Coordinates of C-alpha atoms in Angstrom, one line a residue:
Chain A
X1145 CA 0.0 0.0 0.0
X1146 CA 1.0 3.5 -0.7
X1147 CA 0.9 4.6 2.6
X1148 CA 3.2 2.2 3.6
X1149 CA 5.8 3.3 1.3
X1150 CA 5.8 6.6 2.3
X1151 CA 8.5 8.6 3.5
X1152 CA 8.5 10.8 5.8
X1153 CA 7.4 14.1 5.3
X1154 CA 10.2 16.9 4.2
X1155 CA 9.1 20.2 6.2
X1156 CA 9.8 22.3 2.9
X1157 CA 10.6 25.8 2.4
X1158 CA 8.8 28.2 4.5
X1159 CA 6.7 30.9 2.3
X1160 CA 9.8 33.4 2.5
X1161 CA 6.9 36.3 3.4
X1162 CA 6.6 36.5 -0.4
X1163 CA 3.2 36.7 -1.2
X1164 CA 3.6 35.4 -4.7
X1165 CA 0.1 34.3 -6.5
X1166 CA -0.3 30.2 -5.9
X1167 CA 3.0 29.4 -8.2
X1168 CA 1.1 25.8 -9.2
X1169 CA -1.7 27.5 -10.9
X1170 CA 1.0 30.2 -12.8
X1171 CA 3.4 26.8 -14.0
X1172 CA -0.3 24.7 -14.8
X1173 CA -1.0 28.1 -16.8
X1174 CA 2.3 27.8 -18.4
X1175 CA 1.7 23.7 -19.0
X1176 CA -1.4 25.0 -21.3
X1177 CA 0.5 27.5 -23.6
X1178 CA 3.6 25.0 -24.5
X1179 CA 1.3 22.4 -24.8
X1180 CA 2.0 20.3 -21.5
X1181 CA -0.8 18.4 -21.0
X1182 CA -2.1 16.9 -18.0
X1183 CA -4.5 14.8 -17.2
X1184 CA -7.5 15.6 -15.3
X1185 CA -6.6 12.5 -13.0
X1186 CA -3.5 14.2 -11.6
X1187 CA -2.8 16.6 -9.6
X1188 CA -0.2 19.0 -8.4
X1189 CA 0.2 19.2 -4.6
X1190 CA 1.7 19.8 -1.6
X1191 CA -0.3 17.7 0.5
X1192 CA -0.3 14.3 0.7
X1193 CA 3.3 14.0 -0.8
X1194 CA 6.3 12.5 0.7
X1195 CA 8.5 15.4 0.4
X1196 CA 7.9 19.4 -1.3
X1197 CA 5.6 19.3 -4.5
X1198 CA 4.1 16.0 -5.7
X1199 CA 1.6 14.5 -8.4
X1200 CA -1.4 12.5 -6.4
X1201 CA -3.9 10.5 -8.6
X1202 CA -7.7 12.1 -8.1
X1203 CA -9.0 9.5 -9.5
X1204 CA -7.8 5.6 -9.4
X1205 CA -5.7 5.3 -12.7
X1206 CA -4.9 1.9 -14.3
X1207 CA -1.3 0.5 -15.4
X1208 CA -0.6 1.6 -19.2
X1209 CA -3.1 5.6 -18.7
X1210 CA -1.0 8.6 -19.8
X1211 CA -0.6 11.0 -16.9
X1212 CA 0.7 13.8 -18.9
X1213 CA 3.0 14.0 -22.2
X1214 CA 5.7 16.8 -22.5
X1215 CA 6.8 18.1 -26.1
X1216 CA 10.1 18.0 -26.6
X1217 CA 9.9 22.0 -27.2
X1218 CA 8.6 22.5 -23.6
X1219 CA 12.2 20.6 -22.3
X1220 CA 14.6 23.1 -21.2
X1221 CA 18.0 22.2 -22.4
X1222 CA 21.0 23.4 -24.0
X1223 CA 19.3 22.4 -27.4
X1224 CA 16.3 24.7 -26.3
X1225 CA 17.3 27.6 -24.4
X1226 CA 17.6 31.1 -25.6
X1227 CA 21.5 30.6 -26.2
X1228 CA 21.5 27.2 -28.1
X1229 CA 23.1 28.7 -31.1
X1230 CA 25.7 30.3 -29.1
X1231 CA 26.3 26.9 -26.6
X1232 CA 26.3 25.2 -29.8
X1233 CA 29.3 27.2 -31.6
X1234 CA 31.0 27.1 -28.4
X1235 CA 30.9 23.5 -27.6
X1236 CA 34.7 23.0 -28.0
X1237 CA 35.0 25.6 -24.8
X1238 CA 32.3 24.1 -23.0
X1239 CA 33.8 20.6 -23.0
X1240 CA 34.5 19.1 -19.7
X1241 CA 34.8 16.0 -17.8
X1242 CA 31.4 16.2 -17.0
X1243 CA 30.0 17.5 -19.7
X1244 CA 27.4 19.2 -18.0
X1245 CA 28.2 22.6 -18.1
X1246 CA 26.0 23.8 -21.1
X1247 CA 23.1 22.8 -19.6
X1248 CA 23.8 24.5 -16.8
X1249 CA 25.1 27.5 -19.0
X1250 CA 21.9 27.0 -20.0
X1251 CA 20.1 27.2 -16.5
X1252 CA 22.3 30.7 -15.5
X1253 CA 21.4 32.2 -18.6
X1254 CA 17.8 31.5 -18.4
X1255 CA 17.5 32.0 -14.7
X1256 CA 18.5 35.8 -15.2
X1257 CA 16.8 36.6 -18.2
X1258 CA 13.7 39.1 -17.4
X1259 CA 11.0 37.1 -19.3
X1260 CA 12.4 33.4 -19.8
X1261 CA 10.1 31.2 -21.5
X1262 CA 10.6 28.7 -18.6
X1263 CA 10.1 31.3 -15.8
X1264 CA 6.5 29.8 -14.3
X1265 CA 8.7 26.7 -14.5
X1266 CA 11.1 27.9 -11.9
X1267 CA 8.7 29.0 -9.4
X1268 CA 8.1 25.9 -8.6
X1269 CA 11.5 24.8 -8.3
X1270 CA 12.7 24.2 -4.5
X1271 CA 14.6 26.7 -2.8
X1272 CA 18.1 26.7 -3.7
X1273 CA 19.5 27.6 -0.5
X1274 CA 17.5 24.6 0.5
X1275 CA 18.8 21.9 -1.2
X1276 CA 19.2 18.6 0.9
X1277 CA 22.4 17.1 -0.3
X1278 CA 25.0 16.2 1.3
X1279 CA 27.7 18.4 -0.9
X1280 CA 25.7 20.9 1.4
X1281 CA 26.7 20.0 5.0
X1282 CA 29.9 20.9 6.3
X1283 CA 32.3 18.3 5.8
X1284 CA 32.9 17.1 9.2
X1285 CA 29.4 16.3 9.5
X1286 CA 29.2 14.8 6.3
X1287 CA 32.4 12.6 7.4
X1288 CA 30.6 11.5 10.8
X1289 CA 27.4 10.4 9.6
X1290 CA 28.4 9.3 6.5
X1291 CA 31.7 7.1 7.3
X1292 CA 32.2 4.3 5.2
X1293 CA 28.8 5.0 3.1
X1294 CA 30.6 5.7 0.1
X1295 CA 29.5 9.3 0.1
X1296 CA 32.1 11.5 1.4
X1297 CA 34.7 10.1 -0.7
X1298 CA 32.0 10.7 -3.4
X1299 CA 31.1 14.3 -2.5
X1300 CA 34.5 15.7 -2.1
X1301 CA 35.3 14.8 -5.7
X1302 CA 32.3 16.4 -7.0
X1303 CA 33.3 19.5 -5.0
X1304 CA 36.3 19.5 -6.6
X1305 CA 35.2 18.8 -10.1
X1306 CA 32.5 21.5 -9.2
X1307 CA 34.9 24.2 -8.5
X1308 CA 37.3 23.2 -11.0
X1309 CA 35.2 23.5 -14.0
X1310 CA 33.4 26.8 -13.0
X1311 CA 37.0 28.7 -12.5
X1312 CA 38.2 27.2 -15.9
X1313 CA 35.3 27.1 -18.3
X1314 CA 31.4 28.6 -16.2
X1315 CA 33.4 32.2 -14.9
X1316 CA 35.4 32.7 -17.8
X1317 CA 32.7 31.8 -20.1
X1318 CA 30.0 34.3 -18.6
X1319 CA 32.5 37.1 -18.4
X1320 CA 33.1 37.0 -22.0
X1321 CA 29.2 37.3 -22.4
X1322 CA 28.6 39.9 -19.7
X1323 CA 25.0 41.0 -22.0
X1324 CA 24.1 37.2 -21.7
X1325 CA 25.0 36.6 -17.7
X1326 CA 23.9 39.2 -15.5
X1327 CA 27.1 39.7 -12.2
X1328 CA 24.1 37.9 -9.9
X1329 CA 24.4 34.9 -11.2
X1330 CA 28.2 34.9 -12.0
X1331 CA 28.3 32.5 -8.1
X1332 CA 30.2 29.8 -7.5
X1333 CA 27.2 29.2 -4.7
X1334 CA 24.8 29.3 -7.5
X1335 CA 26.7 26.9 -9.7
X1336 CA 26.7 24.7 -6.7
X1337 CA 23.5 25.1 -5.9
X1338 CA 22.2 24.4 -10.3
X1339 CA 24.9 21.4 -10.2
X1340 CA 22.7 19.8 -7.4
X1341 CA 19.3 21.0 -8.7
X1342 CA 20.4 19.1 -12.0
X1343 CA 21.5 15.5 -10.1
X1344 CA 17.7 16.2 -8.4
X1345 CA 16.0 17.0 -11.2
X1346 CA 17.7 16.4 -14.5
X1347 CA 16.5 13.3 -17.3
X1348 CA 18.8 11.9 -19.3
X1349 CA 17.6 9.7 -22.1
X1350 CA 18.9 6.4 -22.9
X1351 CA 20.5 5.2 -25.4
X1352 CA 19.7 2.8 -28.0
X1353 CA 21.2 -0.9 -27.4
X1354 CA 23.1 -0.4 -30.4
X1355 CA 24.6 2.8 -29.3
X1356 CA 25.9 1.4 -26.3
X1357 CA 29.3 2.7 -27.4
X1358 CA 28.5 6.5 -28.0
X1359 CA 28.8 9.3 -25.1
X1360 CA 25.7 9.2 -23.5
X1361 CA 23.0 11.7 -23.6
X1362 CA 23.3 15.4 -21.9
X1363 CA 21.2 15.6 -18.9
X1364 CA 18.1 18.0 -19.3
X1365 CA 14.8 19.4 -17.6
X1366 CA 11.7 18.4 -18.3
X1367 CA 8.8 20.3 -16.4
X1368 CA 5.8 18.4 -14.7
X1369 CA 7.8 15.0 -14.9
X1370 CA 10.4 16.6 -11.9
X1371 CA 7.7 17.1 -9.9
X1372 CA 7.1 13.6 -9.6
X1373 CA 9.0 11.8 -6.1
X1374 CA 10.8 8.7 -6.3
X1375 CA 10.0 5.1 -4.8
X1376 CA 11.5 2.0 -5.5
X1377 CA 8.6 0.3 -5.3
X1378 CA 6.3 3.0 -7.9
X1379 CA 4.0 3.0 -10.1
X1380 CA 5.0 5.3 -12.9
X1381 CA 8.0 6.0 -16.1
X1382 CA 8.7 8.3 -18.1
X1383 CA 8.9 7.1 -21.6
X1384 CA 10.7 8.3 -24.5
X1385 CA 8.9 9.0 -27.8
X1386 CA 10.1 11.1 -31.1
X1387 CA 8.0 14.0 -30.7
X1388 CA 7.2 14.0 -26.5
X1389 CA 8.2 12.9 -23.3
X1390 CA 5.4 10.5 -21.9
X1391 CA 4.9 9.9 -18.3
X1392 CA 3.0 6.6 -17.9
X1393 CA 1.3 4.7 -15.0
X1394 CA 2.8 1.3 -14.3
X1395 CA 0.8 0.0 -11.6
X1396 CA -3.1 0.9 -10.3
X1397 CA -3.0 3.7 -8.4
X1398 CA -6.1 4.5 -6.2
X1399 CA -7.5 7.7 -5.7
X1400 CA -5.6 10.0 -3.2
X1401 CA -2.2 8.1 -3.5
X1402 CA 0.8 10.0 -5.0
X1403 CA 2.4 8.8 -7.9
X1404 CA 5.9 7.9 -8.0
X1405 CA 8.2 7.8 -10.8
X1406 CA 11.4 5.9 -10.9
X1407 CA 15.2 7.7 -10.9
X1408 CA 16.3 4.2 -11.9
X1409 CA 17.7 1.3 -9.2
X1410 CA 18.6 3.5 -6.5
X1411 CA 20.4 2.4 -3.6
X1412 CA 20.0 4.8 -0.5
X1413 CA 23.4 6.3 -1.0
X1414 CA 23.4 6.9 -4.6
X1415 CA 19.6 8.5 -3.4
X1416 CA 21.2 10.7 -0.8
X1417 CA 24.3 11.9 -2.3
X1418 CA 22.7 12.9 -6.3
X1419 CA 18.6 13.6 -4.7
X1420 CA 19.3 14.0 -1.1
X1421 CA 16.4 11.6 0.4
X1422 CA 16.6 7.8 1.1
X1423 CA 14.0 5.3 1.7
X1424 CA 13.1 4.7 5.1
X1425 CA 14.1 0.8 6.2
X1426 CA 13.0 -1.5 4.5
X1427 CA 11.6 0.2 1.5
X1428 CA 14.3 0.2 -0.5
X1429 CA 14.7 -3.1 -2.1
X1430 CA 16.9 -1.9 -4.9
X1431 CA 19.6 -0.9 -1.6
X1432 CA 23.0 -1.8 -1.9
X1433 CA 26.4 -2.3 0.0
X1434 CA 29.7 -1.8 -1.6
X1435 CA 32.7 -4.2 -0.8
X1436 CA 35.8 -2.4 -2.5
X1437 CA 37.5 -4.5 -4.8
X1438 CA 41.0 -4.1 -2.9
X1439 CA 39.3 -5.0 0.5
X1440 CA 39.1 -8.4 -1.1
X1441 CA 42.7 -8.6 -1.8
X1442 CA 43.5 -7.2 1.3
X1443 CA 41.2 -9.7 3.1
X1444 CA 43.3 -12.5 0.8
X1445 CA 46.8 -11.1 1.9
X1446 CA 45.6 -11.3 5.4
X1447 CA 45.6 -15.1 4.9
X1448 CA 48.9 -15.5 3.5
X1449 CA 52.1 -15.7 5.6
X1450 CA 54.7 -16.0 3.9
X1451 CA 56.5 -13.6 0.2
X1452 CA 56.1 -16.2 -1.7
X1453 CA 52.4 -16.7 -0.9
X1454 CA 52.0 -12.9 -1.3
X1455 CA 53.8 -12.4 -4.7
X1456 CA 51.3 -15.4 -5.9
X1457 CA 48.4 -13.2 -4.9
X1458 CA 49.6 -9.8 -6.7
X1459 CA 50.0 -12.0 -9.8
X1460 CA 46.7 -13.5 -9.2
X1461 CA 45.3 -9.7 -8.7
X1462 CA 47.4 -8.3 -12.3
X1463 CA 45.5 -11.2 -13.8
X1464 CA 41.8 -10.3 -12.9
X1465 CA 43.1 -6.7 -13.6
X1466 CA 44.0 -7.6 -16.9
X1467 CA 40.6 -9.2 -17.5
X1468 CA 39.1 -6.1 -16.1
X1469 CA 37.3 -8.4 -14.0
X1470 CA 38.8 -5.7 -10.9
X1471 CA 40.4 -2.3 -10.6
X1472 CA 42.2 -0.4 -7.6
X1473 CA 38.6 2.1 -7.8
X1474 CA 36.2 -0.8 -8.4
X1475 CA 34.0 -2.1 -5.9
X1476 CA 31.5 -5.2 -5.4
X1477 CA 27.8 -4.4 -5.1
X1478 CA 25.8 -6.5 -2.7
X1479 CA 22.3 -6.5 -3.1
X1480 CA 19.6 -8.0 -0.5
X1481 CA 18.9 -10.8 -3.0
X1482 CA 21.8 -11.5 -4.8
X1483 CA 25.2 -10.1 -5.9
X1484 CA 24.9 -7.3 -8.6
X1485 CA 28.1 -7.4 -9.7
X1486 CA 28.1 -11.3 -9.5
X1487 CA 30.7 -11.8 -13.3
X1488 CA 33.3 -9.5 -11.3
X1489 CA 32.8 -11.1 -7.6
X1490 CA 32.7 -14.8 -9.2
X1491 CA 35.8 -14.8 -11.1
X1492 CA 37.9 -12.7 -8.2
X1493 CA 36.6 -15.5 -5.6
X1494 CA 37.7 -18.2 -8.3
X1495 CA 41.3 -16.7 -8.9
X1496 CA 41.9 -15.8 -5.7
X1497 CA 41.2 -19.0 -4.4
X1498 CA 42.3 -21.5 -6.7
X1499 CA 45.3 -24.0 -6.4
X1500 CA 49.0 -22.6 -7.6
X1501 CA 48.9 -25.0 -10.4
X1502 CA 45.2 -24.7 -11.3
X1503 CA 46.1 -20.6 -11.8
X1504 CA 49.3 -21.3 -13.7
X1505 CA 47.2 -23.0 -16.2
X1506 CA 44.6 -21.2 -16.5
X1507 CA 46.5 -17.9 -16.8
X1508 CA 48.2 -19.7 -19.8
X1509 CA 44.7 -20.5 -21.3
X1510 CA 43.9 -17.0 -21.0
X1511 CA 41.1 -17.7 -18.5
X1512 CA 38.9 -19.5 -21.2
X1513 CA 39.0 -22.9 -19.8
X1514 CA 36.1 -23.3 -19.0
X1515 CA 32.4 -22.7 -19.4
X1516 CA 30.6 -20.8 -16.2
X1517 CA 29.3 -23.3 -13.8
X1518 CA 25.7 -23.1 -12.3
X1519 CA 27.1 -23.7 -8.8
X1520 CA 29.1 -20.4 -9.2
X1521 CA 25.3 -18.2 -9.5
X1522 CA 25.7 -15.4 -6.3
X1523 CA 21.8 -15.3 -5.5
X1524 CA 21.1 -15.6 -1.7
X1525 CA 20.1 -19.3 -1.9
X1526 CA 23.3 -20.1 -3.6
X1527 CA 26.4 -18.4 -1.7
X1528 CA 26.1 -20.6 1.2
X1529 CA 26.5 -23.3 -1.1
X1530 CA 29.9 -22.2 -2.5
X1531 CA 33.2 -23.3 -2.3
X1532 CA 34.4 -23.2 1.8
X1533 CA 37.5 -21.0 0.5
X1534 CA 35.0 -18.9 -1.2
X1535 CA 33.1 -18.3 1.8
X1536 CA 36.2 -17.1 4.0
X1537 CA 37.4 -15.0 1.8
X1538 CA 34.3 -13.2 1.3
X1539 CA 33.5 -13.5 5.3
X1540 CA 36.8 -12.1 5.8
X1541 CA 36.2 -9.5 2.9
X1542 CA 33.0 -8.0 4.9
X1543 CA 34.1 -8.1 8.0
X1544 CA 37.2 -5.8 7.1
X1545 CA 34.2 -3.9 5.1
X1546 CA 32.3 -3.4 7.9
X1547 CA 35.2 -2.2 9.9
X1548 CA 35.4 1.3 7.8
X1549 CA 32.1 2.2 9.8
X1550 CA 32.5 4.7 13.0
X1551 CA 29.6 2.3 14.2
X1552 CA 28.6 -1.3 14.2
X1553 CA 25.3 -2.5 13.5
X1554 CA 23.7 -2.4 17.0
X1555 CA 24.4 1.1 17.4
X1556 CA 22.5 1.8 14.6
X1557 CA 20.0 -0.8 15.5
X1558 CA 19.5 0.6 18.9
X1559 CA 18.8 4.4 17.4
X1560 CA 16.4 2.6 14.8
X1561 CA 14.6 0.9 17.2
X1562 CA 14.2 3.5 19.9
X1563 CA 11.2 6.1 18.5
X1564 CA 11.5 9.0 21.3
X1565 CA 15.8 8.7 20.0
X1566 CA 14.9 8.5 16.6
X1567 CA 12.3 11.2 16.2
X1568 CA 14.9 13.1 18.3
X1569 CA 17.0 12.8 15.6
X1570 CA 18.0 15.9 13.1
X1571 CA 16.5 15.1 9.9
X1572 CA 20.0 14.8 8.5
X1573 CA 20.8 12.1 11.2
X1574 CA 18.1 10.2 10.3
X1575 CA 18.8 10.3 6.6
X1576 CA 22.6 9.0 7.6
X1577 CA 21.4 6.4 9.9
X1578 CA 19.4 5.0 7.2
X1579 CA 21.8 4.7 4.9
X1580 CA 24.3 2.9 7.2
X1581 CA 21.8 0.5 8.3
X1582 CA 20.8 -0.4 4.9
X1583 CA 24.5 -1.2 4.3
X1584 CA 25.2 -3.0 7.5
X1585 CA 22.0 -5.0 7.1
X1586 CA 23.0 -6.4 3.7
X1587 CA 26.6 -6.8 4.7
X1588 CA 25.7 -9.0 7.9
X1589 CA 23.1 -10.6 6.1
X1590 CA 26.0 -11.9 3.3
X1591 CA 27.9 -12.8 6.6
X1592 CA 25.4 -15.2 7.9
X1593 CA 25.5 -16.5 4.1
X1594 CA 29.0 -17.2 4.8
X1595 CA 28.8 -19.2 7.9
Chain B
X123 CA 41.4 -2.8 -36.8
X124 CA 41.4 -6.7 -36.0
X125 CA 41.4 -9.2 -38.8
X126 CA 40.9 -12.9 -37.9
X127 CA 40.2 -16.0 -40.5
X128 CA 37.7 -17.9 -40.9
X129 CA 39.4 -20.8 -40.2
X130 CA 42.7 -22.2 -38.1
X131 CA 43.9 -25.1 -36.8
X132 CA 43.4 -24.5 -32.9
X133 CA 43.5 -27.7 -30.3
X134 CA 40.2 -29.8 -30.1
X135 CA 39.8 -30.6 -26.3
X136 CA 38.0 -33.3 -27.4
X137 CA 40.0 -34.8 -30.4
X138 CA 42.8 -34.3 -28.2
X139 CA 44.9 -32.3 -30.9
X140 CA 45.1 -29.3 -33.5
X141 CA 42.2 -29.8 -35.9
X142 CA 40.7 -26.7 -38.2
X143 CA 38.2 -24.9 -36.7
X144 CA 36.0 -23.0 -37.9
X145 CA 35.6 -19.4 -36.8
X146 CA 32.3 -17.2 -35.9
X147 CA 31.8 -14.2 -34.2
X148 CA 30.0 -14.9 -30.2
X149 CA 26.2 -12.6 -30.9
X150 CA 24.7 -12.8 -27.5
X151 CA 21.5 -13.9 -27.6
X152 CA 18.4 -11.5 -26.8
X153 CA 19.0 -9.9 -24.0
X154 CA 16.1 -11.3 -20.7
X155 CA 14.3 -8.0 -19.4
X156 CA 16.2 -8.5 -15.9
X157 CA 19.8 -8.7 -18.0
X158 CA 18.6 -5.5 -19.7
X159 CA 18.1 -3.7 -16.4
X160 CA 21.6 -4.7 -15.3
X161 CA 23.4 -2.0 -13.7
X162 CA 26.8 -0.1 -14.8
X163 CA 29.0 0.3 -11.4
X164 CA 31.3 2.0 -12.2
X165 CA 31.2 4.4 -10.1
X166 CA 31.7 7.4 -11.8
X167 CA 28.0 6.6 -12.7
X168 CA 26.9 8.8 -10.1
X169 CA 27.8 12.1 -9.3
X170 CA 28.5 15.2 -11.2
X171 CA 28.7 14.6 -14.5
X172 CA 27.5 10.8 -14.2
X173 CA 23.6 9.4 -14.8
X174 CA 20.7 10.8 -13.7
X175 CA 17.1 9.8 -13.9
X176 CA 18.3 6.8 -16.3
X177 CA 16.7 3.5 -16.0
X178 CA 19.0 1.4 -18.2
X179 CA 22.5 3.0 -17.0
X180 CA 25.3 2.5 -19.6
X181 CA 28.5 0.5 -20.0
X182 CA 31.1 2.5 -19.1
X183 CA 33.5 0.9 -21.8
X184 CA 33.4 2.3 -25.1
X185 CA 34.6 -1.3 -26.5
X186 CA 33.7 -5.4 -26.1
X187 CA 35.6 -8.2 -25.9
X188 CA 35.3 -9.7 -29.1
X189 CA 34.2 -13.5 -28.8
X190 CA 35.5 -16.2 -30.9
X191 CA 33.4 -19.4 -31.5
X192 CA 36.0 -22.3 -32.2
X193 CA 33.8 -25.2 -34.3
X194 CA 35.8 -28.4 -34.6
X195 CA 35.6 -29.0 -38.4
X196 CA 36.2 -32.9 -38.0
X197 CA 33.0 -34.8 -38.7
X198 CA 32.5 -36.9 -35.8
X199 CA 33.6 -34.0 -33.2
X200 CA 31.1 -31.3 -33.1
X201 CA 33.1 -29.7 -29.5
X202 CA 33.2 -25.5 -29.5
X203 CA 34.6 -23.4 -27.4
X204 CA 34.9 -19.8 -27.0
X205 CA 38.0 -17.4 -26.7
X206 CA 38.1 -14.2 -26.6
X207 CA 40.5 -11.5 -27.5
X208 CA 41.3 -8.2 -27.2
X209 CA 39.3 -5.2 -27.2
X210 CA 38.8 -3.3 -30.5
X211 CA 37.0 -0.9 -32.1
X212 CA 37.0 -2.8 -35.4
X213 CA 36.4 -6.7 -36.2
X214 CA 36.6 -8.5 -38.9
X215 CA 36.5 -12.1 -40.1
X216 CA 38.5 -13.3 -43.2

């Protein structure tokens, strides 16, 4: 049931004492003249949404009903906005790492620009000084809640890429076009600020299978689909079609419910650190736990005592690096049914832990000997039939996992369980505390598995 | 640009010596819907500048492993194996 899924309620932005006219009924204006339409069965709200703005049904809608279709005009992109000629003879410039920064070019130009086409569209954006993420918290706070989440170590080198490419390409870019990007929005804050409104609220489009190999696709807005929240569990996509963006129910929804569109298999981390939310345990079924790839070969060293031994297991470890089975960055992904990254984890556990001989053979046959064995599958009802060896090592592998947490489990499990603690909690406490126990849960839950 | 015949003398396992073989490209067969849905993690993925709002996240690698099917060519032996080689951005057979 919806209600079960919900999460619990951001207190969003206070009204600012700015008595604008209802911004929902200006952008719904707006939806009518670019041709945005909704259907009557939806509705944009406040109330009865997990967090901010959401879409509730107002009427029960079945699987397959269009909710509302955007043109591809109405998106707001680097193709669309008032500078695309421009962004596009610039492109060379504007290249980046990232390659986000005409889009958000895009955003700067159009967020000073006295009548943009897209202005409704922005007044229903959230606060900017608002934003959740963790980018946003001071660092020592982020470190502290966060520890061995995965997100620090990912936020600090988007603050760094951040920075970097506004002081080489954004800054120099808008001062050569002073006309185009008025001094307000010439802000390394604001850049910040757009850089974490576009992880919230950007679409990218997929590619085709066959064009697996090309770049892929430039994030870019689409109004009245960003409204929508995010469960795993949801009951509406957004689909892709030549002339409009269509957003789609996938499941009944009954009257009153909101309607929840998916930002793809999200584990709580990747949903805090690019949307800042998580699911509340156990919602999240798509949640995951990272075992870094050199924690395994640590965990293996650990078991070796003497050079020799340890020589054997670099060559073992140059090996899987050479069939890009591993990397020094890489890491495992555990998920509460099975192993995600099971081709990677199977063949580590298998080199790792074969006999000297068996390895000197099979590194002369390339790795090709033979053909992948059912028994290997990672699934939950499988791992604690593996191989005994295979089992230590990954025991071992998780327990030295689970020692990067300032915390074990029980802590956790203790605040968790405790309502008067937990509701004592800063909302940004409880987000963390999610996000480790997700992590911890799957990670004892594979140690079990291993016994 | 990788240029492979379309047959070699390669060792049968089950002959027990070099026999021709003949040589195909490896075509995976159509992808199952979970298999489709099968995350990248790499994990510049996510982040700035990685995915956002993407259901099907992308390889990461701009090139595959090309896979060789190995057909024994003698009659009575109709063993294959695969073997793979290198990455490249062009294949070719013949």
């Amino acid at each position: 049931m919806a209600t079960q899924a919900k999460r619990r309620r951001v207190a969003g932005p206070a009204g600012a004492g700015d008595p604008d006219p209802d911004p929902v009924a200006g952008f719904l204006s707006w939806c009518r003249r670019v041709g945005l339409e909704l259907s009557p069965k939806v509705a944009v709200s406040r109330q009865g949404t997990v967090a901010g703005y959401g879409m509730v049904a107002q009427e029960s809608v079945q699987p397959g009903e269009l909710l509302f279709a955007v043109p591809r005009a109405a998106l707001l992109s680097q193709h669309t906005c008032s500078i695309s000629g421009l962004l596009e003879r610039e492109r060379g410039a504007l290249q980046s790492q990232s390659g986000w920064v005409p889009l958000l070019l895009a955003l700067l130009h159009e967020l000073q620009a006295p009548a943009s086409p897209w202005s409704p569209y922005f007044a229903l954006w959230p606060e900017l000084g608002r934003l959740e993420h963790p980018m946003f918290w001071p660092e020592e706070q982020r470190r502290q809640l966060l520890q061995g989440t995965g997100v620090p170590e990912a936020v600090e080198k988007d603050l760094a890429n951040i920075r970097s490419e506004y002081y080489s390409i954004v800054l120099p870019f808008m001062e050569a076009h002073p006309d185009l990007f008025s001094p307000r929005v010439r802000s390394l804050e604001l850049y910040h600020q757009l850089v974490a409104l576009v992880m919230a609220y950007s679409f990218q489009e997929p590619l085709e299978e066959e064009e697996d190999e090309k770049e892929p696709n430039s994030p870019l807005m689409v109004p009245a689909a960003d409204i929508l929240n995010h469960l795993a569990n949801h009951n509406a996509n957004l689909e892709y079609s030549p002339n409009c963006l269509r957003m789609v129910a996938t499941q009944p929804i009954p009257k009153g419910h909101e309607i929840f569109n998916t930002y793809g298999q999200m584990a709580n981390w990747q949903l805090i650190h690019m949307y800042g939310f998580v699911e509340p345990y156990p919602d999240n079924t798509d949640d995951t736990a990272d075992i870094q790839m050199v924690t395994v070969r640590e965990a293996a060293l650990q078991g070796t005592k003497v050079e020799a031994e340890k020589l054997l297991l670099y060559e073992r470890w140059e090996f899987l690096c050479k069939l890009e089975m591993v990397g020094e960055e890489g890491a495992f992904v555990i998920g509460r049914k099975e192993v995600l990254t099971e081709e990677e984890l199977t063949a580590t556990l298998k080199v790792l832990c074969m006999p000297a001989e068996e390895f000197r053979e099979f590194k002369d046959q390339d790795g090709w000997a033979d053909d992948k064995k059912e028994e290997d599958s990672l699934t939950i009802t499988n791992i604690p039939k593996l191989k005994a060896s295979w089992r230590q090592l990954l025991r071992n592998s998780v327990l030295l996992t689970l020692q990067t947490y300032a915390t074990d489990l029980k802590a956790d499990q203790d605040l968790l369980s405790n309502k008067e603690v937990y509701a004592k909690l800063s909302w940004r406490e409880q987000q963390a505390l999610q996000v480790r126990y997700g992590q911890k849960m799957i990670l004892h839950q594979l140690l079990e598995l291993t016994n | 640009m990788v240029n492979v015949p379309k047959t070699y003398r390669a060792f049968c396992k089950k002959c027990g010596k070099h026999q021709p073989h003949k040589v195909t490209q490896y075509k995976k067969g159509k992808d199952s819907l979970h298999a489709q849905e099968k995350r990248c993690y790499d994990r510049e993925q996510s982040g700035y500048g990685g995915q956002t709002k993407s259901i099907f996240w992308k390889m990461a690698k701009t090139t595959k492993k090309i896979v060789l099917r190995l057909g024994c060519v003698e009659p009575n032996c109709i063993s294959m194996r695969m073997l793979a080689i290198e990455r490249c951005k062009h294949f070719e057979l013949g």
